[in-house]
Amino acid sequence: MGAHPRGDAVIRDNRIPQKTLGQWIADNPACLGAKVKDTFQGQLPFLFKVLSVNTALSIQAHPNKELAAKLHAQFPEHYPDANHKPEMAIALTPFEGMCGFRPVEEIVSFLQTAEGKDTLGSNGDLLLRLHSQYPGDIGCFTIYFLNLVRLEPGEAMFLGANEPHAYLHGDCVEIMACSDNTVRAGLTPKFIDVLTLCEMLNYTPAPSSSKIFPAAQSQLDPHVYLYDPPVPDFTIMRIEIPASIKLYLISAMDSASILLVIQGTAVGTSTAAASEMSLQRGSVLFISANESISLHLSSPDGMLLFRACCLL
């Protein structure tokens, strides 16, 4: 969900002449909001995804802007743009991932043996699972070096530049800067760039608890929980509307945003839309800057929504 050239979102409203979101934004740049348009040169600065991870995704890291520009100039076939790619994953179900290097004492304890006994410990099942998914891939042993992070629904993990990580299992929404630059290390049949990865990685050890990114409840709306990372490209909101509320306003902001329905049903109305919008699980709306949407809820269980935006 976004306007990157390699995955431009398709517009499903047949009344709109543009066929993709990128075309719409190019023809209507004011929809981004004044600050976003000027700061990001008329481009939507984020990508929004839903991931359902059954097989571990590749061990990888993403370059900062300086390195991204260098890699794109040298190897455009592998690094298709010049942008950085910080990202955040928010769990929809119990979620497993690896993120950042473990404290040194943990790594040492995993690599030592005692009286000839196997020291796989609690990592044994995970090691066997990764080996069954990627037999012969040395990346399976990364669990000895990287933190294993387990998220409960609503918990998040932020991944800055040069942070080694991999998603192992579970469902999440993910938001990132508008880039497709990935430096891979293992658990993948795709291009692996060992030299670049070893030079770029952040090797600072830290405990797994430090990798969980907190959400802050909005002071303006108690139904909104804000995930606001230390990068300007994106912010994400988790909106939990209880069943007792039958009319809810998605407030206007000075940023384009993308709204995703995870749970519940409603009819949406706005001054910008020519007709009512029927919303249900999986519905996606692009909301122009300074536009609001009224939701007329029809679900007995309320609604769960995520809203991706850029709060400068």
CSV table of C-alpha atoms in Angstrom, one decimal:
chain,number,residue,atom,x,y,z
A,1,MET,CA,0.0,0.0,0.0
A,2,GLY,CA,1.9,3.0,-1.3
A,3,ALA,CA,3.4,4.5,-4.5
A,4,HIS,CA,6.8,3.0,-4.9
A,5,PRO,CA,7.5,2.4,-8.6
A,6,ARG,CA,8.0,-1.3,-8.0
A,7,GLY,CA,4.6,-1.7,-6.3
A,8,ASP,CA,2.3,1.2,-7.0
A,9,ALA,CA,-1.1,0.6,-5.4
A,10,VAL,CA,-4.0,0.1,-7.7
A,11,ILE,CA,-7.1,2.4,-7.4
A,12,ARG,CA,-10.3,0.4,-7.4
A,13,ASP,CA,-12.7,3.3,-7.8
A,14,ASN,CA,-13.6,3.3,-11.5
A,15,ARG,CA,-14.8,6.9,-11.4
A,16,ILE,CA,-11.2,8.0,-11.0
A,17,PRO,CA,-9.2,8.3,-14.2
A,18,GLN,CA,-5.9,7.5,-12.6
A,19,LYS,CA,-5.2,3.8,-12.3
A,20,THR,CA,-2.6,3.9,-9.6
A,21,LEU,CA,-1.9,5.8,-6.4
A,22,GLY,CA,1.3,7.2,-7.8
A,23,GLN,CA,-0.5,8.7,-10.8
A,24,TRP,CA,-3.2,10.2,-8.5
A,25,ILE,CA,-0.5,11.8,-6.3
A,26,ALA,CA,1.4,13.2,-9.3
A,27,ASP,CA,-1.8,14.8,-10.6
A,28,ASN,CA,-2.9,16.0,-7.1
A,29,PRO,CA,0.3,16.8,-5.1
A,30,ALA,CA,-1.6,18.9,-2.6
A,31,CYS,CA,-3.2,15.7,-1.3
A,32,LEU,CA,0.1,15.0,0.5
A,33,GLY,CA,-0.1,18.0,2.7
A,34,ALA,CA,2.1,21.1,2.4
A,35,LYS,CA,4.9,20.0,4.7
A,36,VAL,CA,5.0,16.4,3.4
A,37,LYS,CA,4.9,17.6,-0.3
A,38,ASP,CA,7.8,20.0,0.3
A,39,THR,CA,9.9,17.7,2.5
A,40,PHE,CA,9.7,14.6,0.3
A,41,GLN,CA,9.7,16.3,-3.1
A,42,GLY,CA,6.0,15.5,-4.0
A,43,GLN,CA,6.3,11.8,-3.0
A,44,LEU,CA,4.4,9.7,-0.5
A,45,PRO,CA,7.2,9.0,2.0
A,46,PHE,CA,6.0,5.6,3.3
A,47,LEU,CA,5.0,2.1,2.3
A,48,PHE,CA,2.4,0.2,4.4
A,49,LYS,CA,2.2,-3.6,4.3
A,50,VAL,CA,0.5,-6.6,5.9
A,51,LEU,CA,2.7,-9.7,6.4
A,52,SER,CA,1.7,-13.2,7.3
A,53,VAL,CA,4.9,-15.0,8.1
A,54,ASN,CA,4.9,-18.8,8.0
A,55,THR,CA,8.4,-19.4,6.7
A,56,ALA,CA,11.2,-17.2,8.1
A,57,LEU,CA,11.9,-14.1,6.0
A,58,SER,CA,15.5,-13.4,5.1
A,59,ILE,CA,18.1,-12.1,7.7
A,60,GLN,CA,18.7,-8.6,6.5
A,61,ALA,CA,19.4,-5.0,7.2
A,62,HIS,CA,18.7,-1.7,5.5
A,63,PRO,CA,21.2,1.0,4.6
A,64,ASN,CA,21.1,4.6,5.8
A,65,LYS,CA,20.6,7.3,3.2
A,66,GLU,CA,24.3,7.9,2.4
A,67,LEU,CA,25.0,4.2,1.9
A,68,ALA,CA,21.7,3.7,0.0
A,69,ALA,CA,22.7,6.4,-2.5
A,70,LYS,CA,26.1,4.8,-3.0
A,71,LEU,CA,24.8,1.3,-3.4
A,72,HIS,CA,22.1,2.5,-5.9
A,73,ALA,CA,24.7,4.2,-8.0
A,74,GLN,CA,27.0,1.2,-8.0
A,75,PHE,CA,24.5,-1.7,-8.2
A,76,PRO,CA,21.1,-0.5,-9.3
A,77,GLU,CA,20.0,-4.0,-10.2
A,78,HIS,CA,20.2,-5.0,-6.5
A,79,TYR,CA,19.5,-1.6,-4.8
A,80,PRO,CA,16.7,0.0,-6.9
A,81,ASP,CA,16.5,3.4,-5.2
A,82,ALA,CA,18.6,5.9,-3.2
A,83,ASN,CA,16.5,6.0,-0.1
A,84,HIS,CA,16.9,4.6,3.4
A,85,LYS,CA,14.4,2.0,4.7
A,86,PRO,CA,13.7,2.3,8.4
A,87,GLU,CA,10.7,0.2,9.3
A,88,MET,CA,8.3,-0.9,12.1
A,89,ALA,CA,6.3,-4.1,12.6
A,90,ILE,CA,3.2,-4.1,14.8
A,91,ALA,CA,2.0,-7.6,15.8
A,92,LEU,CA,-1.6,-8.6,14.9
A,93,THR,CA,-1.1,-12.1,16.3
A,94,PRO,CA,1.7,-13.5,18.6
A,95,PHE,CA,4.8,-12.6,16.5
A,96,GLU,CA,8.4,-13.8,16.5
A,97,GLY,CA,11.3,-12.0,15.0
A,98,MET,CA,15.1,-11.5,15.5
A,99,CYS,CA,16.4,-8.0,16.0
A,100,GLY,CA,19.9,-6.7,16.9
A,101,PHE,CA,22.8,-8.4,18.6
A,102,ARG,CA,22.3,-10.1,21.9
A,103,PRO,CA,24.3,-9.1,25.0
A,104,VAL,CA,27.8,-10.6,24.7
A,105,GLU,CA,27.3,-12.8,27.7
A,106,GLU,CA,24.3,-14.4,26.1
A,107,ILE,CA,26.2,-15.1,22.9
A,108,VAL,CA,29.1,-16.7,24.9
A,109,SER,CA,26.8,-18.9,26.9
A,110,PHE,CA,25.1,-20.2,23.8
A,111,LEU,CA,28.4,-21.0,22.1
A,112,GLN,CA,30.0,-22.8,25.1
A,113,THR,CA,29.5,-26.4,25.9
A,114,ALA,CA,29.3,-27.9,29.4
A,115,GLU,CA,30.5,-31.5,30.0
A,116,GLY,CA,30.0,-32.3,26.4
A,117,LYS,CA,26.2,-31.6,26.6
A,118,ASP,CA,24.3,-29.9,23.9
A,119,THR,CA,23.5,-26.2,24.8
A,120,LEU,CA,20.8,-25.5,22.4
A,121,GLY,CA,18.4,-24.9,25.3
A,122,SER,CA,15.3,-22.9,24.4
A,123,ASN,CA,16.6,-22.1,21.0
A,124,GLY,CA,16.6,-25.8,19.9
A,125,ASP,CA,13.1,-25.9,18.5
A,126,LEU,CA,13.7,-22.7,16.6
A,127,LEU,CA,17.0,-23.9,15.2
A,128,LEU,CA,15.4,-27.1,14.0
A,129,ARG,CA,12.5,-25.2,12.4
A,130,LEU,CA,14.8,-22.8,10.5
A,131,HIS,CA,16.9,-25.8,9.4
A,132,SER,CA,13.8,-27.5,8.0
A,133,GLN,CA,12.9,-24.4,6.1
A,134,TYR,CA,16.4,-23.6,4.8
A,135,PRO,CA,18.4,-26.8,5.0
A,136,GLY,CA,22.2,-26.2,4.8
A,137,ASP,CA,21.8,-22.4,5.3
A,138,ILE,CA,24.3,-21.2,7.9
A,139,GLY,CA,21.9,-18.4,8.7
A,140,CYS,CA,20.0,-20.9,10.9
A,141,PHE,CA,22.6,-20.3,13.6
A,142,THR,CA,21.9,-16.6,13.7
A,143,ILE,CA,19.6,-17.2,16.7
A,144,TYR,CA,22.8,-17.6,18.8
A,145,PHE,CA,23.8,-14.0,18.0
A,146,LEU,CA,20.6,-12.0,17.4
A,147,ASN,CA,17.9,-11.3,19.9
A,148,LEU,CA,14.8,-13.4,19.7
A,149,VAL,CA,11.9,-10.9,20.1
A,150,ARG,CA,8.4,-12.1,20.8
A,151,LEU,CA,5.6,-9.6,20.4
A,152,GLU,CA,2.0,-9.8,21.6
A,153,PRO,CA,-0.8,-8.2,19.5
A,154,GLY,CA,-0.3,-4.4,19.6
A,155,GLU,CA,3.4,-4.5,20.5
A,156,ALA,CA,5.8,-3.1,17.9
A,157,MET,CA,9.5,-3.5,16.9
A,158,PHE,CA,11.3,-0.6,15.3
A,159,LEU,CA,14.2,-1.3,12.9
A,160,GLY,CA,16.5,1.6,12.2
A,161,ALA,CA,19.4,1.7,9.7
A,162,ASN,CA,22.0,-1.1,9.8
A,163,GLU,CA,20.0,-3.1,12.3
A,164,PRO,CA,20.2,-6.9,11.5
A,165,HIS,CA,16.7,-8.5,11.7
A,166,ALA,CA,14.5,-11.3,10.4
A,167,TYR,CA,10.8,-12.0,10.8
A,168,LEU,CA,10.2,-15.6,11.8
A,169,HIS,CA,6.5,-16.3,12.4
A,170,GLY,CA,3.2,-14.5,12.9
A,171,ASP,CA,1.0,-11.7,11.4
A,172,CYS,CA,1.9,-8.0,11.5
A,173,VAL,CA,1.3,-4.7,9.9
A,174,GLU,CA,4.5,-3.1,8.7
A,175,ILE,CA,5.3,0.5,7.8
A,176,MET,CA,8.6,1.7,6.3
A,177,ALA,CA,10.2,4.5,4.3
A,178,CYS,CA,9.4,4.4,0.6
A,179,SER,CA,12.3,2.2,-0.4
A,180,ASP,CA,13.1,-1.3,-1.6
A,181,ASN,CA,16.8,-1.4,-0.5
A,182,THR,CA,17.6,-4.6,1.4
A,183,VAL,CA,21.0,-6.1,2.2
A,184,ARG,CA,20.5,-9.8,2.9
A,185,ALA,CA,22.6,-12.2,4.9
A,186,GLY,CA,20.9,-15.6,4.9
A,187,LEU,CA,17.6,-17.7,4.9
A,188,THR,CA,17.0,-16.6,1.4
A,189,PRO,CA,17.5,-17.6,-2.3
A,190,LYS,CA,17.9,-13.9,-3.2
A,191,PHE,CA,21.1,-11.9,-3.7
A,192,ILE,CA,23.3,-12.0,-0.6
A,193,ASP,CA,25.8,-9.1,-0.1
A,194,VAL,CA,28.1,-10.3,2.7
A,195,LEU,CA,30.8,-7.6,2.3
A,196,THR,CA,28.3,-4.7,2.4
A,197,LEU,CA,26.4,-6.3,5.3
A,198,CYS,CA,29.5,-6.8,7.5
A,199,GLU,CA,30.7,-3.3,6.9
A,200,MET,CA,27.3,-1.6,7.6
A,201,LEU,CA,25.9,-3.5,10.6
A,202,ASN,CA,25.3,-2.0,14.0
A,203,TYR,CA,27.1,-4.4,16.3
A,204,THR,CA,26.1,-2.7,19.5
A,205,PRO,CA,24.7,-5.4,21.9
A,206,ALA,CA,21.4,-4.8,23.7
A,207,PRO,CA,18.8,-7.0,25.4
A,208,SER,CA,15.7,-8.1,23.6
A,209,SER,CA,13.5,-6.0,25.8
A,210,SER,CA,15.0,-2.9,24.4
A,211,LYS,CA,13.8,-3.8,20.9
A,212,ILE,CA,10.1,-3.5,21.8
A,213,PHE,CA,8.8,-0.1,20.7
A,214,PRO,CA,6.0,1.4,22.9
A,215,ALA,CA,2.7,2.9,21.7
A,216,ALA,CA,1.5,6.1,23.3
A,217,GLN,CA,-2.2,6.7,23.9
A,218,SER,CA,-3.3,9.9,22.2
A,219,GLN,CA,-4.2,12.8,24.4
A,220,LEU,CA,-6.7,14.0,21.9
A,221,ASP,CA,-8.5,10.7,21.3
A,222,PRO,CA,-8.4,7.8,23.8
A,223,HIS,CA,-9.2,5.3,21.0
A,224,VAL,CA,-5.9,6.1,19.2
A,225,TYR,CA,-2.5,4.6,20.1
A,226,LEU,CA,0.4,6.3,18.4
A,227,TYR,CA,3.7,4.6,17.2
A,228,ASP,CA,6.0,7.6,16.5
A,229,PRO,CA,9.5,6.4,15.6
A,230,PRO,CA,12.7,8.5,15.5
A,231,VAL,CA,12.5,9.1,11.7
A,232,PRO,CA,10.4,11.7,9.8
A,233,ASP,CA,9.1,9.4,7.1
A,234,PHE,CA,6.2,7.7,8.9
A,235,THR,CA,4.0,7.4,11.9
A,236,ILE,CA,1.3,4.7,12.5
A,237,MET,CA,-1.9,4.8,14.5
A,238,ARG,CA,-3.8,1.9,16.0
A,239,ILE,CA,-7.4,2.9,16.3
A,240,GLU,CA,-9.6,0.7,18.6
A,241,ILE,CA,-13.3,1.7,18.4
A,242,PRO,CA,-15.5,-0.1,21.0
A,243,ALA,CA,-18.9,-1.5,20.1
A,244,SER,CA,-20.6,1.1,22.1
A,245,ILE,CA,-19.6,3.8,19.6
A,246,LYS,CA,-21.8,3.9,16.5
A,247,LEU,CA,-20.4,7.1,14.9
A,248,TYR,CA,-16.7,7.8,14.8
A,249,LEU,CA,-14.7,10.5,13.1
A,250,ILE,CA,-11.4,9.8,11.4
A,251,SER,CA,-9.9,13.2,12.0
A,252,ALA,CA,-8.3,15.4,9.4
A,253,MET,CA,-4.5,15.9,9.5
A,254,ASP,CA,-2.0,17.8,7.4
A,255,SER,CA,-0.7,14.6,5.9
A,256,ALA,CA,-2.0,12.0,3.4
A,257,SER,CA,-2.7,8.8,5.1
A,258,ILE,CA,-3.7,5.2,4.4
A,259,LEU,CA,-6.4,3.5,6.5
A,260,LEU,CA,-6.5,-0.3,6.8
A,261,VAL,CA,-9.5,-2.2,8.4
A,262,ILE,CA,-8.4,-5.2,10.4
A,263,GLN,CA,-11.7,-5.9,12.2
A,264,GLY,CA,-15.3,-4.7,12.0
A,265,THR,CA,-17.6,-3.1,9.4
A,266,ALA,CA,-18.8,0.4,8.8
A,267,VAL,CA,-20.1,2.8,6.2
A,268,GLY,CA,-17.8,5.7,5.6
A,269,THR,CA,-18.8,9.2,4.3
A,270,SER,CA,-16.7,12.3,3.6
A,271,THR,CA,-16.9,15.5,1.7
A,272,ALA,CA,-14.3,14.3,-0.7
A,273,ALA,CA,-16.1,11.1,-1.7
A,274,ALA,CA,-19.0,11.1,-4.1
A,275,SER,CA,-20.8,8.2,-2.4
A,276,GLU,CA,-20.8,6.1,0.7
A,277,MET,CA,-17.9,3.7,1.2
A,278,SER,CA,-18.6,0.2,2.6
A,279,LEU,CA,-15.7,-0.8,4.8
A,280,GLN,CA,-14.9,-4.3,6.1
A,281,ARG,CA,-11.9,-6.4,7.0
A,282,GLY,CA,-9.2,-5.8,4.4
A,283,SER,CA,-10.6,-2.5,3.1
A,284,VAL,CA,-8.0,0.1,2.4
A,285,LEU,CA,-8.6,3.9,2.0
A,286,PHE,CA,-6.3,6.6,0.9
A,287,ILE,CA,-7.2,9.8,2.7
A,288,SER,CA,-5.9,13.1,1.4
A,289,ALA,CA,-4.4,15.7,3.7
A,290,ASN,CA,-7.0,17.8,5.6
A,291,GLU,CA,-9.8,15.4,4.8
A,292,SER,CA,-11.9,13.6,7.5
A,293,ILE,CA,-14.1,10.5,7.3
A,294,SER,CA,-17.1,9.7,9.3
A,295,LEU,CA,-17.6,6.0,10.1
A,296,HIS,CA,-21.1,4.7,10.8
A,297,LEU,CA,-20.3,1.4,12.6
A,298,SER,CA,-22.4,-1.7,12.0
A,299,SER,CA,-20.2,-4.3,13.7
A,300,PRO,CA,-21.3,-5.7,17.1
A,301,ASP,CA,-17.6,-6.0,18.1
A,302,GLY,CA,-16.4,-2.5,17.3
A,303,MET,CA,-13.5,-1.9,14.9
A,304,LEU,CA,-9.7,-2.2,14.7
A,305,LEU,CA,-8.0,0.1,12.2
A,306,PHE,CA,-4.4,1.1,11.4
A,307,ARG,CA,-3.6,4.5,9.9
A,308,ALA,CA,-0.3,5.2,8.3
A,309,CYS,CA,0.7,8.8,7.9
A,310,CYS,CA,3.6,11.3,8.2
A,311,LEU,CA,3.5,13.7,11.1
A,312,LEU,CA,6.2,16.4,10.5
